[in-house]
Amino acid sequence: MSVESLSALDRSTLRERSLEALRSAILSGRYRPGDHLGEVELAGSLGVSRGTVREALRHLQQEGLVTAGNRGMLRVNSLSPAEVHELFRVRAALEGLAVREVIASPRRESAAEKLRAAVERLSDEDEPAVRMEADLAFHLLLCQLSGNSMLVEAWQRLEGRMRVAILNGASWQAPMMARDRHVPIVEAIEQGDVDAAVRVVDEHMAGAAEHFARATESA
Amino acid sequence: MSVESLSALDRSTLRERSLEALRSAILSGRYRPGDHLGEVELAGSLGVSRGTVREALRHLQQEGLVTAGNRGMLRVNSLSPAEVHELFRVRAALEGLAVREVIASPRRESAAEKLRAAVERLSDEDEPAVRMEADLAFHLLLCQLSGNSMLVEAWQRLEGRMRVAILNGASWQAPMMARDRHVPIVEAIEQGDVDAAVRVVDEHMAGAAEHFARATESA
DNA sequence: GACGTGACGACTGTCGACAGTGGCTCCCCC
DNA sequence: GGGGGAGCCACTGTCGACAGTCGTCACGTC
């Protein structure tokens, strides 16, 4: 019997798997904003106990994907156009910090290289959902390359709401996620021009905010 | 019987009250970083069931106050000096956005007024713990006055970790929370000088980071 | 017909119990 | 003396059940 014939077992808890299942169910549009998420119903569907889904739901609540309505009943959350603008301004502030730190980092060149690769991955994709993933992956990578773990964490806490905003106002042909929109960021980093880099990020986010907010209000 | 004779009842759930109790127990130093938080023990102390404290603990975990160790056992979290620096840089980015938005707001003057009052409240206090509260209240107010709800939310998600950093490296005579340190921020806002305001905030945070990181590593 | 009232159903809040899993100790055997 | 199990203990993961609360609907009374 070969050593390779046995792979490590999946040791994730039911709570973690429930969390993942619920998150992707919401993010895939299986549940629409405003929909009521009943604990019993979900527990039945997932085949786990109520307590287990409860913990997963509470997690999603803290992530901002669901919100508490009357008497603790949870609903899928949605964002107003104003909130979308606010959200992207916060994101701009965080990613502005990210580019500043990447530029100041001694590994700036290797970082720029990785970012270029991420941009190319973005232009390869046609499927809208995959494009969105590639876009988010690029921006997450930007934060990670800053080497600031608290920044990464803060960004990820925003991720859920960002996905809501994107999904809610999903005019999928969004030029926001185009390759051309991201190249300037990488170029500014390569040139070590902090002011230009921050300005480019700000503009990128302002454009995205405008786009998704408009799509949200027309929905 | 007067209308006033009956006040509204406290409708908070046991989970919420457990959460509050645990949070203040950790933040007051009742539990030290690294201490193990057993569900059974806590449930016994608080007089509630395990499931209830469990949910509260999970919430604190997402806040970053506790972290999962071996086999899901939770411990009180602590921050490395490097993480303290990172944390305060993120904070600087967020509060930099806050001052920019406050200055751009049409209610800038009334905002500056409220901030002045908050600064004065800070100088009135002698008790260290109360000073810390006043300091955090000032910075939270700054975010709130920006009118950006997402910013407030992002800041509050950092609050737990900030309190850990402050508590962990608690050289209480910290000049960081002095009145003089905060006045320049308000002044820059009053004068509408965006660049100066952002610079002041950055310096404020850099100083605080240096201070608390140093205190953390010597502990 | 409008209003108060009672029953019913659908939720969530909370609890106690069982099961599985590592870590630890102690003992046996080589 | 050292190594390896067996057994015990302290934990967390997961579950099913009970209780309390609110919305709804039908019913009876003025």
Coordinates of C-alpha atoms (C1' of nucleotides) in Angstrom, one line a residue:
Chain A
M1 CA 0.0 0.0 0.0
S2 CA 1.5 3.2 -1.1
V3 CA 2.1 6.1 1.2
E4 CA 0.1 8.3 -1.2
S5 CA -3.0 6.1 -1.2
L6 CA -4.3 7.8 2.0
S7 CA -5.0 11.5 2.0
A8 CA -5.6 13.5 5.0
L9 CA -9.2 13.5 6.1
D10 CA -11.4 16.6 6.2
R11 CA -11.4 17.7 9.8
S12 CA -13.5 20.8 9.4
T13 CA -16.5 21.1 11.8
L14 CA -20.1 21.1 10.7
R15 CA -20.3 24.7 11.8
E16 CA -17.5 25.7 9.3
R17 CA -19.1 23.7 6.5
S18 CA -22.5 25.2 7.3
L19 CA -20.9 28.6 7.3
E20 CA -19.4 28.1 3.9
A21 CA -22.5 26.6 2.5
L22 CA -24.7 29.5 3.7
R23 CA -22.2 32.1 2.5
S24 CA -22.0 30.8 -1.0
A25 CA -25.8 30.2 -1.1
I26 CA -26.3 33.9 -0.3
L27 CA -23.5 35.1 -2.5
S28 CA -24.6 33.0 -5.4
G29 CA -28.0 34.6 -5.3
R30 CA -29.8 31.5 -4.0
Y31 CA -31.3 33.8 -1.4
R32 CA -32.3 37.3 -2.4
P33 CA -31.8 40.4 -0.2
G34 CA -34.7 40.6 2.3
D35 CA -35.3 36.9 2.3
H36 CA -36.0 35.4 5.7
L37 CA -33.5 32.8 6.9
G38 CA -35.2 30.5 9.3
E39 CA -33.0 28.4 11.5
V40 CA -35.2 25.3 11.3
E41 CA -35.6 25.4 7.6
L42 CA -31.8 25.8 7.1
A43 CA -31.0 23.2 9.6
G44 CA -33.3 20.8 7.8
S45 CA -31.8 21.6 4.4
L46 CA -28.2 21.2 5.6
G47 CA -29.0 18.2 7.7
V48 CA -27.5 19.6 10.9
S49 CA -29.0 20.7 14.1
R50 CA -30.3 24.2 14.8
G51 CA -27.5 25.1 17.1
T52 CA -25.0 24.5 14.4
V53 CA -26.6 26.7 11.8
R54 CA -27.2 29.2 14.5
E55 CA -23.5 29.7 15.0
A56 CA -22.9 29.9 11.3
L57 CA -25.7 32.5 11.0
R58 CA -24.3 34.6 13.8
H59 CA -20.9 34.6 12.0
L60 CA -22.6 35.8 8.8
Q61 CA -24.3 38.5 10.8
Q62 CA -21.0 39.8 12.0
E63 CA -19.8 39.7 8.5
G64 CA -22.7 41.9 7.5
L65 CA -24.2 39.4 5.0
V66 CA -27.3 39.0 7.1
T67 CA -29.0 41.3 9.5
A68 CA -31.4 40.9 12.4
G69 CA -35.0 42.0 11.8
N70 CA -37.9 41.7 14.1
R71 CA -37.5 39.4 17.1
G72 CA -34.0 38.3 16.1
M73 CA -35.2 36.9 12.8
L74 CA -32.4 37.1 10.2
R75 CA -32.7 38.4 6.7
V76 CA -30.3 38.6 3.8
N77 CA -28.8 42.1 3.9
S78 CA -28.6 44.6 1.2
L79 CA -26.8 48.0 0.8
S80 CA -28.3 51.3 -0.1
P81 CA -26.5 53.3 -2.8
A82 CA -25.2 55.7 -0.1
E83 CA -23.8 52.8 1.8
V84 CA -22.1 51.5 -1.4
H85 CA -20.4 54.8 -1.8
E86 CA -19.3 54.8 1.9
L87 CA -18.0 51.2 1.6
F88 CA -15.9 51.9 -1.4
R89 CA -14.4 55.0 0.2
V90 CA -13.3 52.9 3.2
R91 CA -11.9 50.4 0.8
A92 CA -10.0 53.2 -1.0
A93 CA -8.5 54.2 2.3
L94 CA -7.4 50.7 3.1
E95 CA -6.0 49.9 -0.3
G96 CA -4.3 53.3 -0.3
L97 CA -2.5 52.3 2.8
A98 CA -1.7 49.0 1.1
V99 CA 0.0 50.6 -1.9
R100 CA 1.9 53.0 0.3
E101 CA 3.3 50.1 2.3
V102 CA 4.0 48.0 -0.8
I103 CA 6.0 50.8 -2.3
A104 CA 7.9 51.4 1.0
S105 CA 8.6 47.7 1.2
P106 CA 12.0 46.3 0.2
R107 CA 10.3 43.6 -1.8
R108 CA 8.5 46.2 -4.0
E109 CA 9.7 44.7 -7.2
S110 CA 8.7 41.1 -6.5
A111 CA 5.4 42.4 -5.3
A112 CA 4.8 44.3 -8.5
E113 CA 5.6 41.2 -10.4
K114 CA 3.0 39.2 -8.6
L115 CA 0.5 41.9 -9.1
R116 CA 1.1 41.9 -12.8
A117 CA 0.5 38.2 -12.9
A118 CA -2.8 38.7 -11.0
V119 CA -3.9 41.4 -13.5
E120 CA -3.2 39.0 -16.4
R121 CA -5.3 36.4 -14.7
L122 CA -8.0 38.9 -14.7
S123 CA -7.9 39.5 -18.4
D124 CA -8.0 35.8 -19.2
E125 CA -11.4 35.3 -17.7
D126 CA -14.7 35.7 -19.5
E127 CA -17.2 34.2 -17.0
P128 CA -18.5 37.1 -15.0
A129 CA -18.4 35.3 -11.6
V130 CA -14.9 34.2 -12.2
R131 CA -13.9 37.7 -13.2
M132 CA -15.3 39.0 -9.9
E133 CA -13.2 36.5 -8.1
A134 CA -10.1 37.4 -10.0
D135 CA -10.8 41.1 -9.3
L136 CA -11.2 40.5 -5.5
A137 CA -8.1 38.3 -5.6
F138 CA -6.1 41.1 -7.1
H139 CA -7.1 43.6 -4.4
L140 CA -6.7 41.1 -1.6
L141 CA -3.2 40.2 -2.9
L142 CA -2.4 43.9 -2.9
C143 CA -3.2 44.0 0.8
Q144 CA -1.3 40.8 1.5
L145 CA 1.8 42.1 -0.2
S146 CA 1.9 45.0 2.1
G147 CA 2.8 42.6 4.8
N148 CA 0.3 44.2 7.2
S149 CA -1.7 41.5 8.7
M150 CA -4.1 43.8 10.4
L151 CA -4.8 45.5 7.1
V152 CA -5.5 42.1 5.5
E153 CA -7.9 41.3 8.3
A154 CA -9.7 44.6 8.1
W155 CA -10.1 44.3 4.3
Q156 CA -11.4 40.8 4.6
R157 CA -14.0 41.9 7.1
L158 CA -15.3 44.2 4.3
E159 CA -15.2 41.5 1.8
G160 CA -18.7 40.2 2.5
R161 CA -20.3 43.5 2.1
M162 CA -18.4 44.2 -1.0
R163 CA -19.7 41.0 -2.5
V164 CA -23.2 42.0 -1.6
A165 CA -22.7 45.4 -3.3
I166 CA -21.3 43.8 -6.4
L167 CA -23.9 41.1 -6.6
N168 CA -26.8 43.4 -5.9
G169 CA -25.9 45.8 -8.6
A170 CA -24.6 43.2 -11.0
S171 CA -24.4 44.9 -14.3
W172 CA -22.0 42.2 -15.3
Q173 CA -20.3 43.9 -18.1
A174 CA -18.8 46.2 -15.6
P175 CA -15.7 47.9 -17.0
M176 CA -14.6 48.1 -13.3
M177 CA -13.1 44.8 -13.4
A178 CA -11.3 45.3 -16.7
R179 CA -7.6 44.7 -17.0
D180 CA -7.0 48.4 -18.1
R181 CA -8.4 49.6 -14.8
H182 CA -5.9 47.7 -12.8
V183 CA -2.7 48.2 -14.8
P184 CA -2.2 51.8 -13.7
I185 CA -2.1 50.7 -10.1
V186 CA 0.7 48.2 -10.8
E187 CA 2.5 50.8 -12.9
A188 CA 2.5 53.4 -10.2
I189 CA 3.8 50.8 -7.7
E190 CA 6.6 49.8 -10.1
Q191 CA 7.6 53.4 -10.5
G192 CA 7.5 54.0 -6.7
D193 CA 5.3 57.0 -7.1
V194 CA 3.3 57.0 -3.9
D195 CA 1.1 60.0 -4.7
A196 CA 0.2 58.7 -8.1
A197 CA -0.5 55.3 -6.8
V198 CA -2.9 56.5 -4.1
R199 CA -4.6 58.8 -6.6
V200 CA -5.1 55.9 -9.0
V201 CA -6.6 53.7 -6.3
D202 CA -8.9 56.5 -5.2
E203 CA -10.1 57.0 -8.7
H204 CA -10.5 53.3 -9.2
M205 CA -12.7 53.0 -6.1
A206 CA -14.7 56.1 -6.9
G207 CA -15.5 54.8 -10.3
A208 CA -16.5 51.4 -8.9
A209 CA -18.6 53.0 -6.2
E210 CA -20.4 55.1 -8.8
H211 CA -21.1 52.1 -11.0
F212 CA -22.4 49.8 -8.3
A213 CA -24.3 52.4 -6.5
R214 CA -26.1 53.3 -9.7
A215 CA -26.8 49.7 -10.4
T216 CA -28.1 49.2 -6.9
E217 CA -30.6 52.1 -7.0
S218 CA -32.0 51.0 -10.3
A219 CA -32.6 47.5 -8.9
Chain B
M1 CA -50.6 55.4 38.8
S2 CA -48.4 57.7 36.9
V3 CA -47.3 57.0 33.4
E4 CA -43.7 57.3 34.5
S5 CA -44.0 54.6 37.2
L6 CA -43.3 51.8 34.7
S7 CA -40.1 51.8 32.8
A8 CA -39.4 49.7 29.8
L9 CA -38.0 46.3 30.7
D10 CA -34.6 45.0 29.7
R11 CA -35.1 42.9 26.7
S12 CA -31.5 41.9 26.1
T13 CA -30.8 38.3 25.6
L14 CA -28.6 36.2 27.8
R15 CA -26.2 35.9 24.9
E16 CA -25.8 39.7 24.7
R17 CA -25.3 40.0 28.4
S18 CA -22.8 37.1 28.4
L19 CA -21.0 38.8 25.6
E20 CA -20.8 42.1 27.5
A21 CA -19.7 40.4 30.7
L22 CA -17.0 38.4 29.0
R23 CA -15.7 41.4 27.0
S24 CA -15.4 43.6 30.0
A25 CA -13.8 40.7 32.0
I26 CA -11.1 40.3 29.4
L27 CA -10.7 44.1 28.9
S28 CA -10.5 44.7 32.6
G29 CA -7.6 42.3 32.8
R30 CA -9.6 39.7 34.8
Y31 CA -8.2 37.2 32.3
R32 CA -4.7 37.6 31.1
P33 CA -3.5 37.0 27.5
G34 CA -3.0 33.3 26.9
D35 CA -5.4 32.3 29.5
H36 CA -7.7 29.4 28.6
L37 CA -11.4 30.2 28.4
G38 CA -13.3 27.0 29.1
E39 CA -16.9 26.9 28.1
V40 CA -18.0 24.9 31.1
E41 CA -16.3 27.0 33.6
L42 CA -17.6 30.3 32.1
A43 CA -21.1 28.9 31.8
G44 CA -20.9 28.0 35.4
S45 CA -19.7 31.4 36.5
L46 CA -22.2 33.3 34.5
G47 CA -25.0 30.9 35.4
V48 CA -26.0 30.2 31.8
S49 CA -25.8 27.2 29.6
R50 CA -22.8 26.3 27.5
G51 CA -24.5 27.0 24.2
T52 CA -25.1 30.6 25.3
V53 CA -21.5 31.4 26.3
R54 CA -20.4 29.6 23.2
E55 CA -22.1 32.1 21.0
A56 CA -20.7 35.0 23.0
L57 CA -17.2 33.5 22.7
R58 CA -17.5 33.0 19.0
H59 CA -18.4 36.7 18.7
L60 CA -15.4 37.7 20.7
Q61 CA -13.3 35.4 18.5
Q62 CA -14.5 37.3 15.4
E63 CA -13.7 40.6 17.2
G64 CA -10.2 39.3 17.8
L65 CA -10.2 39.4 21.5
V66 CA -9.9 35.6 21.8
T67 CA -8.2 33.2 19.4
A68 CA -8.6 29.4 18.8
G69 CA -5.8 27.2 20.0
N70 CA -5.5 23.5 19.9
R71 CA -8.7 21.6 19.2
G72 CA -10.8 24.7 19.3
M73 CA -9.9 25.7 22.8
L74 CA -10.1 29.5 23.1
R75 CA -7.4 31.7 24.6
V76 CA -7.3 35.4 25.3
N77 CA -5.5 37.0 22.5
S78 CA -2.5 39.3 22.6
L79 CA -0.7 41.4 20.0
S80 CA 3.0 41.3 19.0
P81 CA 4.7 44.7 18.8
A82 CA 4.7 44.4 15.0
E83 CA 1.0 43.8 15.0
V84 CA 0.5 46.9 17.2
H85 CA 2.3 48.9 14.6
E86 CA 0.2 47.4 11.9
L87 CA -2.9 48.0 13.8
F88 CA -2.3 51.7 14.3
R89 CA -1.3 52.2 10.7
V90 CA -4.7 50.8 9.7
R91 CA -6.3 53.1 12.2
A92 CA -4.5 56.0 10.8
A93 CA -5.8 55.2 7.4
L94 CA -9.3 55.0 8.6
E95 CA -9.2 58.1 10.7
G96 CA -7.4 59.9 7.9
L97 CA -10.5 59.2 5.8
A98 CA -12.7 60.4 8.7
V99 CA -11.0 63.8 8.9
R100 CA -11.1 64.2 5.1
E101 CA -14.9 63.5 5.2
V102 CA -15.5 65.7 8.1
I103 CA -13.7 68.6 6.5
A104 CA -15.6 68.1 3.3
S105 CA -18.9 67.9 5.1
P106 CA -21.2 70.9 5.2
R107 CA -21.5 70.4 8.9
R108 CA -17.8 70.9 9.5
E109 CA -18.2 73.6 12.1
S110 CA -20.7 71.9 14.2
A111 CA -18.5 68.8 14.1
A112 CA -15.5 70.7 15.2
E113 CA -17.5 72.0 18.1
K114 CA -18.4 68.5 19.2
L115 CA -14.9 67.4 18.9
R116 CA -13.7 70.2 21.0
A117 CA -16.1 69.2 23.7
A118 CA -14.8 65.6 23.5
V119 CA -11.3 66.8 23.9
E120 CA -12.2 68.8 27.0
R121 CA -13.9 65.7 28.5
L122 CA -10.5 64.0 28.0
S123 CA -8.6 66.5 30.0
D124 CA -11.1 66.5 32.9
E125 CA -10.3 62.9 33.7
D126 CA -7.7 61.5 36.0
E127 CA -8.6 57.9 36.3
P128 CA -6.5 56.0 33.7
A129 CA -9.3 53.7 32.6
V130 CA -11.7 56.5 32.2
R131 CA -9.1 58.5 30.2
M132 CA -8.8 55.6 27.8
E133 CA -12.6 55.5 27.4
A134 CA -12.6 59.2 26.7
D135 CA -9.8 58.9 24.2
L136 CA -11.5 56.1 22.3
A137 CA -14.8 58.0 22.5
F138 CA -13.1 61.0 20.8
H139 CA -11.8 58.9 18.0
L140 CA -15.1 57.1 17.5
L141 CA -16.9 60.4 17.5
L142 CA -14.5 61.6 14.8
C143 CA -15.6 58.6 12.6
Q144 CA -19.2 59.1 13.4
L145 CA -19.1 62.8 12.5
S146 CA -17.9 61.8 9.0
G147 CA -21.3 60.4 8.5
N148 CA -19.8 57.3 6.9
S149 CA -21.5 54.4 8.5
M150 CA -19.2 51.8 6.9
L151 CA -16.3 53.7 8.3
V152 CA -17.7 53.6 11.8
E153 CA -18.4 50.0 11.4
A154 CA -14.8 49.2 10.2
W155 CA -13.4 51.3 13.1
Q156 CA -15.5 49.5 15.6
R157 CA -14.3 46.1 14.4
L158 CA -10.8 47.3 15.2
E159 CA -11.8 48.5 18.6
G160 CA -11.4 45.2 20.4
R161 CA -7.9 44.8 19.2
M162 CA -7.0 48.3 20.0
R163 CA -8.1 47.8 23.6
V164 CA -6.0 44.7 23.8
A165 CA -3.0 46.6 22.6
I166 CA -3.6 49.5 25.0
L167 CA -4.2 47.2 27.9
N168 CA -1.4 44.9 27.2
G169 CA 1.1 47.7 27.1
A170 CA -0.5 49.8 29.7
S171 CA 2.1 52.3 30.8
W172 CA -0.8 54.3 32.1
Q173 CA 0.9 57.7 32.2
A174 CA 0.8 57.6 28.4
P175 CA 1.0 61.1 27.0
M176 CA -0.8 59.6 24.0
M177 CA -4.1 60.3 25.6
A178 CA -3.3 63.8 26.6
R179 CA -5.4 66.8 25.6
D180 CA -2.5 68.4 23.8
R181 CA -2.2 65.5 21.5
H182 CA -5.7 65.8 20.3
V183 CA -6.2 69.5 20.0
P184 CA -4.1 69.8 16.8
I185 CA -6.5 67.4 15.1
V186 CA -9.5 69.6 15.9
E187 CA -7.6 72.7 14.9
A188 CA -6.7 71.3 11.5
I189 CA -10.4 70.4 11.0
E190 CA -11.5 73.9 12.0
Q191 CA -9.2 75.4 9.5
G192 CA -10.2 73.1 6.8
D193 CA -6.7 72.1 6.1
V194 CA -7.0 68.5 4.8
D195 CA -3.3 67.8 4.3
A196 CA -2.4 69.1 7.7
A197 CA -5.2 67.2 9.4
V198 CA -4.2 63.9 7.8
R199 CA -0.6 64.5 8.7
V200 CA -1.5 65.3 12.3
V201 CA -3.6 62.1 12.5
D202 CA -0.7 60.1 11.0
E203 CA 1.7 61.4 13.5
H204 CA -0.7 60.9 16.4
M205 CA -1.1 57.3 15.4
A206 CA 2.6 56.7 14.8
G207 CA 3.4 58.1 18.2
A208 CA 0.8 55.9 19.8
A209 CA 2.0 52.8 17.9
E210 CA 5.5 53.4 19.0
H211 CA 4.5 53.9 22.6
F212 CA 2.3 50.8 22.9
A213 CA 4.5 48.6 20.9
R214 CA 7.4 49.4 23.1
A215 CA 5.3 48.7 26.2
T216 CA 4.1 45.5 24.7
E217 CA 7.6 44.1 24.0
S218 CA 8.8 45.0 27.5
A219 CA 5.9 43.1 29.0
Chain C
dG1 C1' -69.1 47.3 12.1
dA2 C1' -65.3 48.0 15.5
dC3 C1' -63.0 46.5 19.3
dG4 C1' -61.2 43.4 22.7
dT5 C1' -60.1 38.4 23.4
dG6 C1' -58.7 33.9 23.0
dA7 C1' -56.5 30.1 20.5
dC8 C1' -53.1 28.6 17.1
dG9 C1' -48.8 28.4 14.6
dA10 C1' -44.1 29.8 13.6
dC11 C1' -40.4 31.5 15.2
dT12 C1' -36.1 32.1 18.3
dG13 C1' -33.9 31.8 23.1
dT14 C1' -32.0 28.6 26.2
dC15 C1' -30.9 24.4 28.2
dG16 C1' -29.1 19.7 29.4
dA17 C1' -27.1 15.5 27.6
dC18 C1' -24.4 12.4 24.6
dA19 C1' -20.4 11.5 21.9
dG20 C1' -15.9 12.0 20.1
dT21 C1' -11.1 13.4 20.9
dG22 C1' -6.6 14.5 22.7
dG23 C1' -3.6 14.7 26.8
dC24 C1' -2.1 12.6 31.0
dT25 C1' -1.0 9.1 34.2
dC26 C1' -0.1 4.8 35.7
dC27 C1' 0.9 0.3 35.2
dC28 C1' 2.6 -3.8 32.9
dC29 C1' 5.9 -6.1 30.3
dC30 C1' 10.2 -6.6 28.0
Chain D
dG1 C1' 14.9 1.5 33.0
dG2 C1' 12.3 2.4 28.9
dG3 C1' 8.4 1.7 25.7
dG4 C1' 3.7 0.9 24.9
dG5 C1' -1.0 0.4 26.1
dA6 C1' -5.3 0.9 28.9
dG7 C1' -7.9 3.8 31.4
dC8 C1' -9.3 8.3 33.0
dC9 C1' -10.2 13.2 32.6
dA10 C1' -11.2 17.6 30.7
dC11 C1' -12.5 19.6 26.7
dT12 C1' -15.3 20.9 22.7
dG13 C1' -18.8 19.4 18.8
dT14 C1' -23.4 18.3 18.1
dC15 C1' -28.0 17.3 19.0
dG16 C1' -33.0 17.3 20.4
dA17 C1' -36.4 19.3 23.5
dC18 C1' -38.8 22.8 26.2
dA19 C1' -40.2 27.5 27.0
dG20 C1' -41.3 32.1 25.8
dT21 C1' -42.9 35.5 22.5
dC22 C1' -45.1 37.6 18.7
dG23 C1' -48.2 37.8 14.5
dT24 C1' -52.6 36.1 12.8
dC25 C1' -57.1 34.8 12.5
dA26 C1' -61.5 33.7 14.0
dC27 C1' -65.1 34.6 17.4
dG28 C1' -68.1 36.9 20.4
dT29 C1' -69.8 41.2 22.4
dC30 C1' -71.3 46.0 22.4

